[in-house]
Short mmCIF file of C-alpha atoms in Angstrom, two decimals:
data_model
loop_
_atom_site.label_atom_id
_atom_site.label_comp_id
_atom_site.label_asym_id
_atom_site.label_seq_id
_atom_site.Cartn_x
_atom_site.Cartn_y
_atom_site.Cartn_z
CA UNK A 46 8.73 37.30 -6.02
CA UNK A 47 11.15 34.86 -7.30
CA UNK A 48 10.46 31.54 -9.05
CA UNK A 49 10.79 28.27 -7.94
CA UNK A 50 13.40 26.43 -9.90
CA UNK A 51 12.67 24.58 -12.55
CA UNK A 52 12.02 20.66 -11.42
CA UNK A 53 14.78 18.17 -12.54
CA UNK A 54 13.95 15.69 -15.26
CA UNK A 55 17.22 13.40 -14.90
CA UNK A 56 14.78 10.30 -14.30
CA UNK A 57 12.87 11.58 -17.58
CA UNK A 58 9.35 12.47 -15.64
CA UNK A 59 8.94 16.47 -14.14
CA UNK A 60 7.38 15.35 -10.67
CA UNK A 61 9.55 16.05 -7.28
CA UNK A 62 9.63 13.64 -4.90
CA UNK A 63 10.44 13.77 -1.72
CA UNK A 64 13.71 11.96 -2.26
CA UNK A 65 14.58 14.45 -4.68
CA UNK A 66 13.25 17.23 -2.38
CA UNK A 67 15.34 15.40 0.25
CA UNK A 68 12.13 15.02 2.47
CA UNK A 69 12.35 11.64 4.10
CA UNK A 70 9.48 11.19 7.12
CA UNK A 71 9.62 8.33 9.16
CA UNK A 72 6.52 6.98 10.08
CA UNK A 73 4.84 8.19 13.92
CA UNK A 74 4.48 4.46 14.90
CA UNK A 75 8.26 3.71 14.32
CA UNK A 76 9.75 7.06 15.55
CA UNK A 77 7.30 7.14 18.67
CA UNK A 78 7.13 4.09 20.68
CA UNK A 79 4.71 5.27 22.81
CA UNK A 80 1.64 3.15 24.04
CA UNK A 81 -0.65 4.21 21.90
CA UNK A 82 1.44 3.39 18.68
CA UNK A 83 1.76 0.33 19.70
CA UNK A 84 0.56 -2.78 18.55
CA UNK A 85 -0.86 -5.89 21.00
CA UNK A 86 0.91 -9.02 20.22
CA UNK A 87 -1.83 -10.88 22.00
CA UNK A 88 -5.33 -11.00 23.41
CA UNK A 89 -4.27 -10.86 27.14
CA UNK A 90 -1.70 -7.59 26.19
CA UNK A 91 -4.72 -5.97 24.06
CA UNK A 92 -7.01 -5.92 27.13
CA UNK A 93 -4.99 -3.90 29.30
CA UNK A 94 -5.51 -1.49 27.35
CA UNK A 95 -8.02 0.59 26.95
CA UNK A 96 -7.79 1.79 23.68
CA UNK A 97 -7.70 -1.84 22.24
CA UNK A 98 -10.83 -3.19 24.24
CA UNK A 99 -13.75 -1.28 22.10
CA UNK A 100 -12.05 -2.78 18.41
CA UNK A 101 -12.26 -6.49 20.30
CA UNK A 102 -15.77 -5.76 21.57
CA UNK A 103 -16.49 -4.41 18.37
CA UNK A 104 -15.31 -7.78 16.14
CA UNK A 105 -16.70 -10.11 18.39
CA UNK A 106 -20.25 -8.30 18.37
CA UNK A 107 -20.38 -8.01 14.57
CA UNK A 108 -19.44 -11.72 14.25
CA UNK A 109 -21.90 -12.73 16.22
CA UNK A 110 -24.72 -10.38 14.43
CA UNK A 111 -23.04 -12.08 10.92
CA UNK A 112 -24.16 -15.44 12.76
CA UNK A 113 -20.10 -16.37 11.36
CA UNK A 114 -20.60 -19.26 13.81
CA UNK A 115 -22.20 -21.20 16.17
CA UNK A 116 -20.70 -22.37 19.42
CA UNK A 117 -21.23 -26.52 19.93
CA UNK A 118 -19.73 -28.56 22.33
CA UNK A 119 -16.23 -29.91 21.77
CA UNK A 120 -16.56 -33.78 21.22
CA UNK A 121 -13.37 -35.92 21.24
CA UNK A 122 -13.54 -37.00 17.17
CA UNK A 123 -13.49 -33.01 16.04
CA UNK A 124 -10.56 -31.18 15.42
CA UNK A 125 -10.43 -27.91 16.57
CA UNK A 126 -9.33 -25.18 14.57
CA UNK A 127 -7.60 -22.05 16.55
CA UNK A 128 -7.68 -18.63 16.35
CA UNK A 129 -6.01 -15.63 16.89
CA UNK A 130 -6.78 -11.81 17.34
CA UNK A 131 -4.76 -9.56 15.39
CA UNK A 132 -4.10 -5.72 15.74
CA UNK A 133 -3.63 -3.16 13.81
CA UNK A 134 -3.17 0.97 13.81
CA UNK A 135 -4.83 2.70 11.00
CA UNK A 136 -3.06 6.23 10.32
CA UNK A 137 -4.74 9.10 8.67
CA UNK A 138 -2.56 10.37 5.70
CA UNK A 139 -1.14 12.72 7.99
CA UNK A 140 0.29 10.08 10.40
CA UNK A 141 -2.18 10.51 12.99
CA UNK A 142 -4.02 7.78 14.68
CA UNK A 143 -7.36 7.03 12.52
CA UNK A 144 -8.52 3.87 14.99
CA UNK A 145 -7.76 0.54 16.16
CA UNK A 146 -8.84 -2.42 14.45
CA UNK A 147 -9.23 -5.95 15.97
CA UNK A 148 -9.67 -9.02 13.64
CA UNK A 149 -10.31 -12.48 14.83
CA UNK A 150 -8.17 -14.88 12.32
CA UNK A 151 -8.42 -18.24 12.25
CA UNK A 152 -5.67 -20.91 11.29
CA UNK A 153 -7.00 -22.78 8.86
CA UNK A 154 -4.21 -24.29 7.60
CA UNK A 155 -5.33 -26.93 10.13
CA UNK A 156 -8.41 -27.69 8.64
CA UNK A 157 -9.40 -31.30 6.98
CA UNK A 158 -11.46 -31.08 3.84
CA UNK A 159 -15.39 -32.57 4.50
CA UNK A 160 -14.71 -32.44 7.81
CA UNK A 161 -13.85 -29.17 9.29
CA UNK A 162 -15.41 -27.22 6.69
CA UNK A 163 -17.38 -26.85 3.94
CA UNK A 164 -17.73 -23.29 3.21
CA UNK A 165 -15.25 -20.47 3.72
CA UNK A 166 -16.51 -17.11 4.61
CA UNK A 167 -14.17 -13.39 3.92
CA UNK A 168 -15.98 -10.56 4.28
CA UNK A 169 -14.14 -8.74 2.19
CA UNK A 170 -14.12 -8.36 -1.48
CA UNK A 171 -11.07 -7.63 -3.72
CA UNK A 172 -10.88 -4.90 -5.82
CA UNK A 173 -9.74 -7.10 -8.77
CA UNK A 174 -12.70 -8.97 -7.79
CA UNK A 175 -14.70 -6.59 -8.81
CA UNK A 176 -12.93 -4.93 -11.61
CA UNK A 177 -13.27 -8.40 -12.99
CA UNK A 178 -17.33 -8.21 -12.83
CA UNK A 179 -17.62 -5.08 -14.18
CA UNK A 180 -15.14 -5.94 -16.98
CA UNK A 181 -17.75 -8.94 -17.88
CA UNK A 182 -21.10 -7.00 -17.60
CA UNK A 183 -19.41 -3.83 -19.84
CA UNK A 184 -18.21 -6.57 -22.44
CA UNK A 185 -21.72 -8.84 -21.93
CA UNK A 186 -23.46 -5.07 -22.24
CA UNK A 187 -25.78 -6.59 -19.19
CA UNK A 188 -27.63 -4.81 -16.57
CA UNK A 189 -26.46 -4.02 -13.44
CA UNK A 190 -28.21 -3.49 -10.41
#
């Protein structure tokens, strides 16, 4: 059995890859522009399709169970703030489709200070945010729970 050869260390580190191996893979979603690569662009494209209608259903039910808002009747004095869905296909490592996701955005660059809001709401937390924490409580030697 013969040996692979020995791995080249002209940029000073012993790892191969793949542009050194001269493996370049282009990703499914760009190579295949079939249907269910693709992306909606809007709400009304999104709902034709079938795979796109369970993510929407999906965001709208758990912001209503997060009680994110309440509907109220548009009066004349309130701005309104809009929103937008937008789209996305998650890929397994292997470049297969993973799921769908549908988020509801909103633009709040249109919002006035004390009177469109008061509170902001992201449900998700950065990793930095918490790196940050834990940095604190190891250095405060606190509890955590």
């Amino acid at each position: 059995m013969t040996e692979p050869p020995a791995p080249s260390t002209s940029q000073g580190h012993h790892m191969i890859t793949r542009n050194k191996a001269k493996e370049h893979h282009i990703s499914l979603a760009t190579k295949n522009k079939k249907d269910i690569f693709k992306e909606a662009k809007t709400t009304k494209e999104a709902l034709k399709s079938p795979h796109w209608r369970t993510p929407i259903l999906e965001e709208i039910r758990a912001l209503h169970n997060n009680k994110t808002w309440i509907f109220m009747p548009k009066r004349a004095s309130i701005n309104l703030v809009g929103s937008k869905c937008v789209f996305k296909t998650k890929l397994n490592a292997n470049r297969t489709i993973d799921k769908y996701k549908a988020r509801l955005v909103f633009r709040g660059f249109s919002q006035l200070i004390g009177i469109d809001f008061e509170e902001t709401f992201c449900p998700v937390v950065k990793a930095t945010t918490i790196r940050v924490v834990l940095s604190i409580v190891v250095s405060s030697k606190w509890r955590i729970r």
